[in-house]
mmCIF file of C-alpha atoms in Angstrom:
data_model
loop_
_atom_site.group_PDB
_atom_site.id
_atom_site.type_symbol
_atom_site.label_atom_id
_atom_site.label_comp_id
_atom_site.label_asym_id
_atom_site.label_seq_id
_atom_site.Cartn_x
_atom_site.Cartn_y
_atom_site.Cartn_z
ATOM 1 C CA PRO A 1 -70.955 -21.015 28.658
ATOM 2 C CA ILE A 2 -67.488 -19.490 28.664
ATOM 3 C CA SER A 3 -67.147 -16.245 30.576
ATOM 4 C CA ASN A 4 -65.925 -13.103 28.858
ATOM 5 C CA GLN A 5 -62.739 -13.206 30.972
ATOM 6 C CA LYS A 6 -61.921 -16.811 29.870
ATOM 7 C CA CYS A 7 -62.708 -15.886 26.242
ATOM 8 C CA LYS A 8 -60.252 -13.021 26.356
ATOM 9 C CA SER A 9 -57.626 -15.232 27.903
ATOM 10 C CA LEU A 10 -58.056 -17.827 25.168
ATOM 11 C CA MET A 11 -57.805 -15.126 22.513
ATOM 12 C CA ARG A 12 -54.574 -13.806 24.049
ATOM 13 C CA LEU A 13 -53.150 -17.310 24.208
ATOM 14 C CA GLN A 14 -53.978 -17.904 20.521
ATOM 15 C CA THR A 15 -52.364 -14.528 19.687
ATOM 16 C CA TYR A 16 -49.171 -15.417 21.580
ATOM 17 C CA ARG A 17 -49.014 -18.834 19.896
ATOM 18 C CA SER A 18 -49.472 -17.198 16.491
ATOM 19 C CA LEU A 19 -46.760 -14.615 17.225
ATOM 20 C CA LEU A 20 -44.395 -17.372 18.487
ATOM 21 C CA LEU A 21 -45.037 -19.420 15.368
ATOM 22 C CA LYS A 22 -44.237 -16.419 13.178
ATOM 23 C CA ILE A 23 -40.987 -15.812 15.093
ATOM 24 C CA LEU A 24 -39.930 -19.420 14.742
ATOM 25 C CA LEU A 25 -40.745 -19.347 11.003
ATOM 26 C CA VAL A 26 -38.730 -16.192 10.468
ATOM 27 C CA ALA A 27 -35.820 -17.544 12.503
ATOM 28 C CA SER A 28 -35.927 -20.864 10.591
ATOM 29 C CA PHE A 29 -36.084 -18.982 7.302
ATOM 30 C CA GLY A 30 -33.126 -16.861 8.381
ATOM 31 C CA LEU A 31 -31.044 -19.914 9.239
ATOM 32 C CA ILE A 32 -31.929 -21.563 5.935
ATOM 33 C CA THR A 33 -31.034 -18.350 4.077
ATOM 34 C CA LEU A 34 -27.685 -18.101 5.866
ATOM 35 C CA SER A 35 -26.913 -21.750 5.211
ATOM 36 C CA ASN A 36 -27.715 -21.224 1.538
ATOM 37 C CA ALA A 37 -25.673 -18.048 1.463
ATOM 38 C CA TYR A 38 -22.528 -19.861 2.600
ATOM 39 C CA GLY A 39 -23.417 -22.919 0.554
ATOM 40 C CA LEU A 40 -22.673 -25.023 3.693
ATOM 41 C CA GLU A 41 -19.215 -25.788 2.383
ATOM 42 C CA ARG A 42 -16.120 -24.196 3.867
ATOM 43 C CA ILE A 43 -13.906 -21.993 1.712
ATOM 44 C CA ARG A 44 -10.151 -22.045 2.362
ATOM 45 C CA TRP A 45 -8.004 -19.743 0.232
ATOM 46 C CA LYS A 46 -4.241 -19.735 -0.203
ATOM 47 C CA VAL A 47 -3.190 -16.095 -0.139
ATOM 48 C CA GLN A 48 0.286 -14.516 -0.430
ATOM 49 C CA HIS A 49 0.986 -10.946 0.673
ATOM 50 C CA THR A 50 3.778 -8.401 0.151
ATOM 51 C CA ALA A 51 3.686 -6.795 3.610
ATOM 52 C CA VAL A 52 7.161 -5.964 4.909
ATOM 53 C CA THR A 53 6.406 -3.666 7.852
ATOM 54 C CA PRO A 54 4.457 -4.389 11.057
ATOM 55 C CA LEU A 55 1.613 -2.024 10.084
ATOM 56 C CA GLN A 56 1.289 -3.478 6.600
ATOM 57 C CA LEU A 57 1.154 -6.953 8.103
ATOM 58 C CA GLN A 58 -1.452 -5.825 10.645
ATOM 59 C CA THR A 59 -3.596 -4.590 7.754
ATOM 60 C CA VAL A 60 -3.434 -7.882 5.901
ATOM 61 C CA GLU A 61 -4.181 -9.843 9.080
ATOM 62 C CA ARG A 62 -7.051 -7.455 9.872
ATOM 63 C CA VAL A 63 -8.735 -8.207 6.573
ATOM 64 C CA ALA A 64 -8.274 -11.957 6.984
ATOM 65 C CA GLU A 65 -9.498 -11.971 10.594
ATOM 66 C CA ASN A 66 -12.607 -9.853 9.886
ATOM 67 C CA ILE A 67 -13.527 -12.086 6.950
ATOM 68 C CA LYS A 68 -13.244 -15.147 9.163
ATOM 69 C CA ILE A 69 -15.349 -13.587 11.933
ATOM 70 C CA MET A 70 -18.106 -12.259 9.684
ATOM 71 C CA SER A 71 -18.376 -15.508 7.801
ATOM 72 C CA GLY A 72 -18.688 -17.532 11.034
ATOM 73 C CA GLY A 73 -15.469 -19.314 10.104
ATOM 74 C CA LYS A 74 -16.799 -20.503 6.781
ATOM 75 C CA LEU A 75 -14.337 -18.371 4.769
ATOM 76 C CA SER A 76 -10.683 -18.167 5.864
ATOM 77 C CA PHE A 77 -7.373 -17.203 4.331
ATOM 78 C CA ARG A 78 -4.124 -19.049 4.836
ATOM 79 C CA LEU A 79 -1.546 -16.283 4.631
ATOM 80 C CA TYR A 80 1.925 -16.776 3.083
ATOM 81 C CA LYS A 81 4.842 -14.391 3.519
ATOM 82 C CA PRO A 82 6.286 -12.222 0.732
ATOM 83 C CA GLY A 83 8.052 -14.360 -1.904
ATOM 84 C CA SER A 84 7.358 -17.624 -0.091
ATOM 85 C CA LEU A 85 5.330 -19.203 -2.918
ATOM 86 C CA VAL A 86 5.931 -16.919 -5.874
ATOM 87 C CA PRO A 87 8.003 -13.731 -6.434
ATOM 88 C CA ASN A 88 6.060 -10.639 -5.325
ATOM 89 C CA GLY A 89 5.931 -9.330 -8.850
ATOM 90 C CA GLU A 90 4.323 -12.578 -10.047
ATOM 91 C CA ILE A 91 1.344 -12.600 -7.667
ATOM 92 C CA TRP A 92 -1.095 -11.472 -10.391
ATOM 93 C CA ASN A 93 -0.033 -14.251 -12.786
ATOM 94 C CA ALA A 94 -0.142 -16.839 -9.973
ATOM 95 C CA VAL A 95 -3.688 -15.736 -9.069
ATOM 96 C CA ALA A 96 -4.853 -15.702 -12.721
ATOM 97 C CA GLU A 97 -3.428 -19.154 -13.260
ATOM 98 C CA GLY A 98 -4.892 -20.617 -10.047
ATOM 99 C CA GLN A 99 -1.559 -21.132 -8.168
ATOM 100 C CA LEU A 100 -2.890 -18.757 -5.557
ATOM 101 C CA ASP A 101 -6.480 -18.141 -4.649
ATOM 102 C CA ALA A 102 -5.822 -14.487 -3.937
ATOM 103 C CA GLY A 103 -3.045 -12.027 -3.060
ATOM 104 C CA PHE A 104 -2.413 -8.787 -1.174
ATOM 105 C CA SER A 105 -0.190 -6.485 -3.180
ATOM 106 C CA SER A 106 -0.106 -3.115 -4.961
ATOM 107 C CA PRO A 107 -0.830 -1.883 -8.533
ATOM 108 C CA GLY A 108 2.717 -0.505 -8.486
ATOM 109 C CA PHE A 109 4.156 -3.955 -9.081
ATOM 110 C CA LEU A 110 2.373 -4.242 -12.435
ATOM 111 C CA ALA A 111 2.921 -0.616 -13.512
ATOM 112 C CA LYS A 112 6.083 -1.461 -15.441
ATOM 113 C CA LYS A 113 4.043 -3.777 -17.718
ATOM 114 C CA ILE A 114 0.903 -1.604 -17.715
ATOM 115 C CA PRO A 115 1.912 2.022 -17.069
ATOM 116 C CA ALA A 116 -1.733 3.090 -16.650
ATOM 117 C CA LEU A 117 -1.890 1.178 -13.354
ATOM 118 C CA SER A 118 0.523 3.703 -11.839
ATOM 119 C CA ILE A 119 -2.432 6.119 -11.806
ATOM 120 C CA PHE A 120 -4.310 3.749 -9.432
ATOM 121 C CA ASN A 121 -1.239 3.618 -7.210
ATOM 122 C CA GLY A 122 -0.531 7.336 -6.851
ATOM 123 C CA ILE A 123 1.162 9.716 -9.303
ATOM 124 C CA PRO A 124 3.229 12.883 -8.894
ATOM 125 C CA PHE A 125 1.049 15.842 -7.846
ATOM 126 C CA GLY A 126 -1.939 13.417 -7.755
ATOM 127 C CA PRO A 127 -5.094 13.535 -5.631
ATOM 128 C CA SER A 128 -5.285 13.335 -1.874
ATOM 129 C CA MET A 129 -6.889 10.359 -0.091
ATOM 130 C CA THR A 130 -10.379 11.937 -0.109
ATOM 131 C CA GLU A 131 -10.233 13.064 -3.767
ATOM 132 C CA PHE A 132 -8.717 9.783 -4.907
ATOM 133 C CA THR A 133 -11.393 7.760 -3.124
ATOM 134 C CA ALA A 134 -14.147 9.988 -4.586
ATOM 135 C CA TRP A 135 -12.760 9.380 -8.080
ATOM 136 C CA MET A 136 -12.407 5.666 -7.640
ATOM 137 C CA ARG A 137 -15.882 5.130 -6.232
ATOM 138 C CA TYR A 138 -17.977 7.800 -7.917
ATOM 139 C CA GLY A 139 -15.902 9.296 -10.725
ATOM 140 C CA GLY A 140 -15.276 6.237 -12.929
ATOM 141 C CA GLY A 141 -11.932 5.129 -11.520
ATOM 142 C CA GLN A 142 -13.037 1.735 -10.257
ATOM 143 C CA GLU A 143 -14.776 0.947 -13.560
ATOM 144 C CA LEU A 144 -11.591 1.699 -15.510
ATOM 145 C CA LYS A 145 -9.517 -0.392 -13.125
ATOM 146 C CA ASP A 146 -12.030 -3.246 -13.400
ATOM 147 C CA GLU A 147 -11.724 -3.148 -17.198
ATOM 148 C CA ILE A 148 -7.936 -3.424 -17.067
ATOM 149 C CA TYR A 149 -7.863 -6.239 -14.502
ATOM 150 C CA ALA A 150 -10.679 -8.140 -16.242
ATOM 151 C CA GLU A 151 -8.477 -8.473 -19.321
ATOM 152 C CA LYS A 152 -5.993 -10.313 -17.103
ATOM 153 C CA GLY A 153 -8.742 -12.445 -15.580
ATOM 154 C CA LEU A 154 -8.536 -10.631 -12.267
ATOM 155 C CA LYS A 155 -10.659 -8.700 -9.756
ATOM 156 C CA ALA A 156 -9.096 -6.237 -7.326
ATOM 157 C CA LEU A 157 -10.363 -4.338 -4.274
ATOM 158 C CA ASN A 158 -8.397 -1.603 -2.465
ATOM 159 C CA ILE A 159 -7.523 -2.447 1.147
ATOM 160 C CA GLY A 160 -5.333 0.496 2.195
ATOM 161 C CA LEU A 161 -3.841 3.852 1.412
ATOM 162 C CA PHE A 162 -0.330 4.945 2.457
ATOM 163 C CA PRO A 163 0.092 8.592 3.473
ATOM 164 C CA PRO A 164 2.203 10.799 1.175
ATOM 165 C CA GLU A 165 5.796 9.915 0.438
ATOM 166 C CA THR A 166 8.202 12.649 1.407
ATOM 167 C CA GLY A 167 9.970 14.591 -1.326
ATOM 168 C CA GLY A 168 13.093 12.432 -0.966
ATOM 169 C CA TRP A 169 16.286 12.070 1.047
ATOM 170 C CA PHE A 170 19.561 13.866 0.095
ATOM 171 C CA LYS A 171 23.078 13.835 1.414
ATOM 172 C CA LYS A 172 23.431 17.565 0.715
ATOM 173 C CA HIS A 173 21.200 20.599 1.242
ATOM 174 C CA TYR A 174 19.827 21.989 -1.995
ATOM 175 C CA GLN A 175 17.828 25.201 -2.305
ATOM 176 C CA ARG A 176 17.000 24.910 -6.007
ATOM 177 C CA VAL A 177 15.918 21.868 -7.980
ATOM 178 C CA ASP A 178 18.275 22.892 -10.806
ATOM 179 C CA ALA A 179 21.124 22.042 -8.506
ATOM 180 C CA LEU A 180 20.083 18.411 -8.516
ATOM 181 C CA GLU A 181 21.457 17.889 -12.051
ATOM 182 C CA GLY A 182 23.929 15.085 -12.166
ATOM 183 C CA ILE A 183 23.246 13.465 -8.787
ATOM 184 C CA LYS A 184 22.387 9.757 -8.560
ATOM 185 C CA MET A 185 19.102 8.922 -6.877
ATOM 186 C CA ARG A 186 17.304 5.738 -6.041
ATOM 187 C CA PHE A 187 13.774 6.112 -7.479
ATOM 188 C CA MET A 188 10.799 3.876 -8.137
ATOM 189 C CA GLY A 189 7.744 4.615 -10.302
ATOM 190 C CA ILE A 190 7.037 7.309 -12.810
ATOM 191 C CA GLY A 191 8.244 10.027 -10.458
ATOM 192 C CA ALA A 192 11.704 9.020 -11.734
ATOM 193 C CA LYS A 193 10.820 10.466 -15.091
ATOM 194 C CA VAL A 194 10.229 13.852 -13.426
ATOM 195 C CA MET A 195 13.647 13.816 -11.848
ATOM 196 C CA GLU A 196 15.245 12.751 -15.110
ATOM 197 C CA LYS A 197 13.764 15.875 -16.718
ATOM 198 C CA LEU A 198 15.881 17.824 -14.208
ATOM 199 C CA GLY A 199 19.057 15.921 -15.038
ATOM 200 C CA VAL A 200 19.003 13.492 -12.127
ATOM 201 C CA LYS A 201 20.352 9.983 -12.823
ATOM 202 C CA THR A 202 17.813 7.596 -11.356
ATOM 203 C CA LEU A 203 18.397 3.998 -10.364
ATOM 204 C CA THR A 204 15.807 1.330 -9.663
ATOM 205 C CA LEU A 205 16.823 -0.407 -6.453
ATOM 206 C CA SER A 206 14.891 -2.714 -4.118
ATOM 207 C CA PHE A 207 14.351 -1.889 -0.465
ATOM 208 C CA SER A 208 17.243 -4.167 0.595
ATOM 209 C CA ASP A 209 19.654 -2.555 -1.844
ATOM 210 C CA ILE A 210 19.295 1.029 -0.644
ATOM 211 C CA LYS A 211 21.659 0.759 2.327
ATOM 212 C CA PRO A 212 24.523 -0.927 0.351
ATOM 213 C CA ALA A 213 24.089 1.662 -2.443
ATOM 214 C CA PHE A 214 24.554 4.534 -0.002
ATOM 215 C CA GLU A 215 27.555 2.813 1.591
ATOM 216 C CA LYS A 216 29.266 2.229 -1.757
ATOM 217 C CA GLY A 217 28.513 5.693 -3.000
ATOM 218 C CA THR A 218 26.354 4.379 -5.817
ATOM 219 C CA ILE A 219 23.613 6.861 -4.902
ATOM 220 C CA ASP A 220 23.541 10.397 -3.476
ATOM 221 C CA ALA A 221 19.875 10.471 -2.677
ATOM 222 C CA ALA A 222 16.831 8.210 -2.377
ATOM 223 C CA GLU A 223 13.036 8.257 -2.658
ATOM 224 C CA PHE A 224 11.228 5.757 -0.463
ATOM 225 C CA MET A 225 8.013 6.263 1.549
ATOM 226 C CA ASN A 226 6.589 8.269 4.445
ATOM 227 C CA PRO A 227 8.617 9.231 7.572
ATOM 228 C CA GLN A 228 7.637 6.150 9.595
ATOM 229 C CA LEU A 229 8.680 3.728 6.846
ATOM 230 C CA ASP A 230 11.755 5.780 6.009
ATOM 231 C CA PHE A 231 12.804 5.527 9.691
ATOM 232 C CA PHE A 232 12.069 1.785 9.571
ATOM 233 C CA ALA A 233 14.347 1.478 6.519
ATOM 234 C CA GLY A 234 17.131 3.504 8.204
ATOM 235 C CA ILE A 235 17.553 5.926 5.272
ATOM 236 C CA HIS A 236 18.234 8.766 7.702
ATOM 237 C CA LYS A 237 21.536 7.128 8.632
ATOM 238 C CA PHE A 238 22.930 7.945 5.205
ATOM 239 C CA ALA A 239 21.059 11.090 4.094
ATOM 240 C CA LYS A 240 20.241 13.786 6.607
ATOM 241 C CA PHE A 241 18.143 16.171 4.477
ATOM 242 C CA ASN A 242 14.513 15.128 4.059
ATOM 243 C CA TYR A 243 12.486 17.193 1.631
ATOM 244 C CA TYR A 244 8.818 18.256 1.580
ATOM 245 C CA PRO A 245 6.048 18.534 0.478
ATOM 246 C CA GLY A 246 5.197 15.012 -0.659
ATOM 247 C CA TRP A 247 4.733 15.678 -4.369
ATOM 248 C CA ILE A 248 6.127 12.300 -5.566
ATOM 249 C CA GLN A 249 3.199 10.172 -4.479
ATOM 250 C CA PRO A 250 0.485 11.860 -2.374
ATOM 251 C CA ILE A 251 -0.999 8.349 -1.830
ATOM 252 C CA SER A 252 0.067 4.790 -2.411
ATOM 253 C CA VAL A 253 -2.362 1.888 -2.659
ATOM 254 C CA ALA A 254 -2.505 -1.662 -1.308
ATOM 255 C CA GLU A 255 -5.028 -4.047 -2.827
ATOM 256 C CA PHE A 256 -6.655 -7.465 -2.576
ATOM 257 C CA VAL A 257 -6.668 -9.363 -5.853
ATOM 258 C CA THR A 258 -8.363 -12.615 -6.844
ATOM 259 C CA GLN A 259 -9.304 -14.474 -10.004
ATOM 260 C CA LYS A 260 -12.282 -12.890 -11.758
ATOM 261 C CA LYS A 261 -14.039 -16.245 -12.283
ATOM 262 C CA LYS A 262 -13.479 -17.187 -8.650
ATOM 263 C CA TRP A 263 -14.934 -13.833 -7.559
ATOM 264 C CA GLU A 264 -17.977 -14.196 -9.766
ATOM 265 C CA GLY A 265 -18.523 -17.690 -8.407
ATOM 266 C CA LEU A 266 -18.967 -16.374 -4.866
ATOM 267 C CA ASN A 267 -22.476 -15.627 -3.644
ATOM 268 C CA LYS A 268 -23.557 -12.101 -2.715
ATOM 269 C CA MET A 269 -23.178 -12.683 1.058
ATOM 270 C CA VAL A 270 -19.515 -13.764 0.762
ATOM 271 C CA LYS A 271 -18.715 -10.916 -1.638
ATOM 272 C CA THR A 272 -20.271 -8.453 0.754
ATOM 273 C CA ILE A 273 -18.161 -9.836 3.659
ATOM 274 C CA ILE A 274 -14.918 -9.484 1.633
ATOM 275 C CA GLU A 275 -15.844 -5.996 0.364
ATOM 276 C CA THR A 276 -16.763 -4.848 3.888
ATOM 277 C CA SER A 277 -13.498 -6.192 5.326
ATOM 278 C CA CYS A 278 -11.477 -4.458 2.593
ATOM 279 C CA ASN A 279 -13.314 -1.164 3.083
ATOM 280 C CA ASP A 280 -12.680 -1.315 6.825
ATOM 281 C CA ALA A 281 -8.952 -1.859 6.290
ATOM 282 C CA TYR A 282 -8.814 0.876 3.645
ATOM 283 C CA LEU A 283 -9.779 3.635 6.095
ATOM 284 C CA TRP A 284 -8.157 1.997 9.086
ATOM 285 C CA TYR A 285 -4.728 1.828 7.509
ATOM 286 C CA TYR A 286 -4.724 5.410 6.270
ATOM 287 C CA VAL A 287 -5.863 6.891 9.585
ATOM 288 C CA LYS A 288 -3.486 4.693 11.636
ATOM 289 C CA ALA A 289 -0.540 5.377 9.333
ATOM 290 C CA THR A 290 -1.233 9.098 9.397
ATOM 291 C CA SER A 291 -1.400 9.153 13.195
ATOM 292 C CA ILE A 292 2.132 7.722 13.605
ATOM 293 C CA GLN A 293 3.986 10.067 11.239
ATOM 294 C CA PRO A 294 4.558 12.902 13.799
ATOM 295 C CA ASP A 295 6.290 10.529 16.217
ATOM 296 C CA ALA A 296 8.479 9.238 13.378
ATOM 297 C CA MET A 297 9.483 12.766 12.405
ATOM 298 C CA ILE A 298 10.330 13.563 16.080
ATOM 299 C CA LYS A 299 12.626 10.488 16.119
ATOM 300 C CA LEU A 300 14.216 11.473 12.848
ATOM 301 C CA LYS A 301 14.898 14.991 14.004
ATOM 302 C CA SER A 302 16.460 13.649 17.248
ATOM 303 C CA GLU A 303 18.892 11.676 15.066
ATOM 304 C CA GLY A 304 20.080 14.694 13.185
ATOM 305 C CA VAL A 305 17.679 14.913 10.285
ATOM 306 C CA THR A 306 16.866 18.358 8.826
ATOM 307 C CA PHE A 307 13.433 18.828 7.244
ATOM 308 C CA VAL A 308 13.527 21.040 4.207
ATOM 309 C CA THR A 309 10.535 22.475 2.340
ATOM 310 C CA TRP A 310 10.911 23.431 -1.309
ATOM 311 C CA GLN A 311 9.892 26.976 -2.097
ATOM 312 C CA LYS A 312 6.797 27.403 -4.316
ATOM 313 C CA SER A 313 8.929 28.395 -7.301
ATOM 314 C CA GLU A 314 10.843 25.108 -7.104
ATOM 315 C CA ILE A 315 7.651 23.073 -6.623
ATOM 316 C CA ASN A 316 6.335 24.719 -9.808
ATOM 317 C CA LYS A 317 9.428 23.498 -11.732
ATOM 318 C CA LEU A 318 8.770 19.997 -10.533
ATOM 319 C CA LYS A 319 5.105 20.261 -11.444
ATOM 320 C CA ASN A 320 5.924 21.536 -14.945
ATOM 321 C CA ALA A 321 8.287 18.601 -15.409
ATOM 322 C CA TRP A 322 5.514 16.209 -14.391
ATOM 323 C CA ASN A 323 3.050 17.781 -16.844
ATOM 324 C CA GLU A 324 5.589 17.129 -19.606
ATOM 325 C CA VAL A 325 5.940 13.494 -18.512
ATOM 326 C CA ALA A 326 2.199 12.963 -18.305
ATOM 327 C CA GLU A 327 1.746 14.385 -21.762
ATOM 328 C CA GLU A 328 4.506 12.203 -23.224
ATOM 329 C CA MET A 329 3.165 9.086 -21.580
ATOM 330 C CA SER A 330 -0.322 9.864 -22.828
ATOM 331 C CA ASN A 331 1.009 10.251 -26.424
ATOM 332 C CA GLU A 332 2.835 6.992 -26.218
ATOM 333 C CA ASP A 333 0.154 4.870 -24.426
ATOM 334 C CA PRO A 334 -3.555 5.079 -25.332
ATOM 335 C CA LEU A 335 -4.570 3.249 -22.132
ATOM 336 C CA PHE A 336 -2.596 5.612 -19.963
ATOM 337 C CA ALA A 337 -4.168 8.505 -21.857
ATOM 338 C CA LYS A 338 -7.640 7.081 -21.277
ATOM 339 C CA VAL A 339 -7.239 6.698 -17.539
ATOM 340 C CA TYR A 340 -5.224 9.910 -17.014
ATOM 341 C CA SER A 341 -7.737 12.046 -18.958
ATOM 342 C CA ASN A 342 -10.601 10.568 -16.880
ATOM 343 C CA LEU A 343 -8.811 11.441 -13.651
ATOM 344 C CA LYS A 344 -7.848 14.879 -14.928
ATOM 345 C CA ALA A 345 -11.437 15.697 -15.904
ATOM 346 C CA PHE A 346 -12.687 14.547 -12.505
ATOM 347 C CA ARG A 347 -10.070 16.675 -10.701
ATOM 348 C CA GLU A 348 -10.976 19.765 -12.715
ATOM 349 C CA LYS A 349 -14.615 19.352 -11.685
ATOM 350 C CA TYR A 350 -13.709 18.434 -8.116
ATOM 351 C CA ALA A 351 -11.667 21.664 -7.853
ATOM 352 C CA ILE A 352 -14.895 23.690 -7.964
ATOM 353 C CA TRP A 353 -15.412 22.387 -4.464
ATOM 354 C CA GLY A 354 -11.952 21.261 -3.362
ATOM 355 C CA ASP A 355 -10.136 24.524 -4.091
ATOM 356 C CA ARG A 356 -12.711 26.545 -2.125
ATOM 357 C CA ALA A 357 -13.913 24.330 0.714
ATOM 358 C CA TYR A 358 -10.703 23.648 2.671
ATOM 359 C CA LEU A 359 -8.349 25.876 4.591
ATOM 360 C CA LYS A 360 -4.909 26.051 2.950
#
């Protein structure tokens, strides 16, 4: 007969064996699941970006590296410099037609063809980072953007937000916006329409053309980006008066775009990896870019820049001009009207909280 002690020992051994078997089964199932998730095959995508500054490039590389790490090397991006394969403004067409697997760019590049996309890239007197993100994710913004991109055969995910643009750079000190009438100013985006309401002659110039335009006297002022990027561009060498607040574009957006069919062909695991990497970069870029603006402003001031803040009465004139522009664009373009009215309704509701919750 087997003693009680031996019986208990045998029972414990059987329990351990059973537990070990379960662990091995679960582990094996997990490995099989992961193998199926990645489909065993490696995915290599050809991706062109539009990053021109070190921080922008770091953001693109961060997304690509995180995707590679989280996929265990199964999914990787081969990055190509701006304009190296196709012109920056043609990235969407190249992706839709399969010349590129994906691209890193901005809705702003397409806004000339589809004005409604400017709303997804930041508009005059638009929402802050928090409010914009709330609208995009929970207020219907992403659904509207998906509809527009789907018609082009595309899928886009936001990967970064730029802090506010300043209110522009001017050679002279102005105390009233009425005094801007007749000056020539480099301007991109629909904010130019606001300045034109005030009699400003706006010119669309690329980043590389700003310096020559100032040197030749073609322009008297320029709109560009935030202080760090403005310093990088060297605008302060030609215009010493930098205006605030940043009404022109409170946020600007960078995005990852791929072919809609290609996106839908990915399994859930790979989609989650890409989405997680994009979400990480989205917050990382905004916080990092925000943190370096004070140092840039200190450098600008040390080089003779004067920071000027428009009085509230002058900001109201600019805002009234923008409201006219928004109404005109809505009357001319049903798609713009659809997206803008959605954002406007969300902001009116958000104001119940937003206008009360935060210190001014």
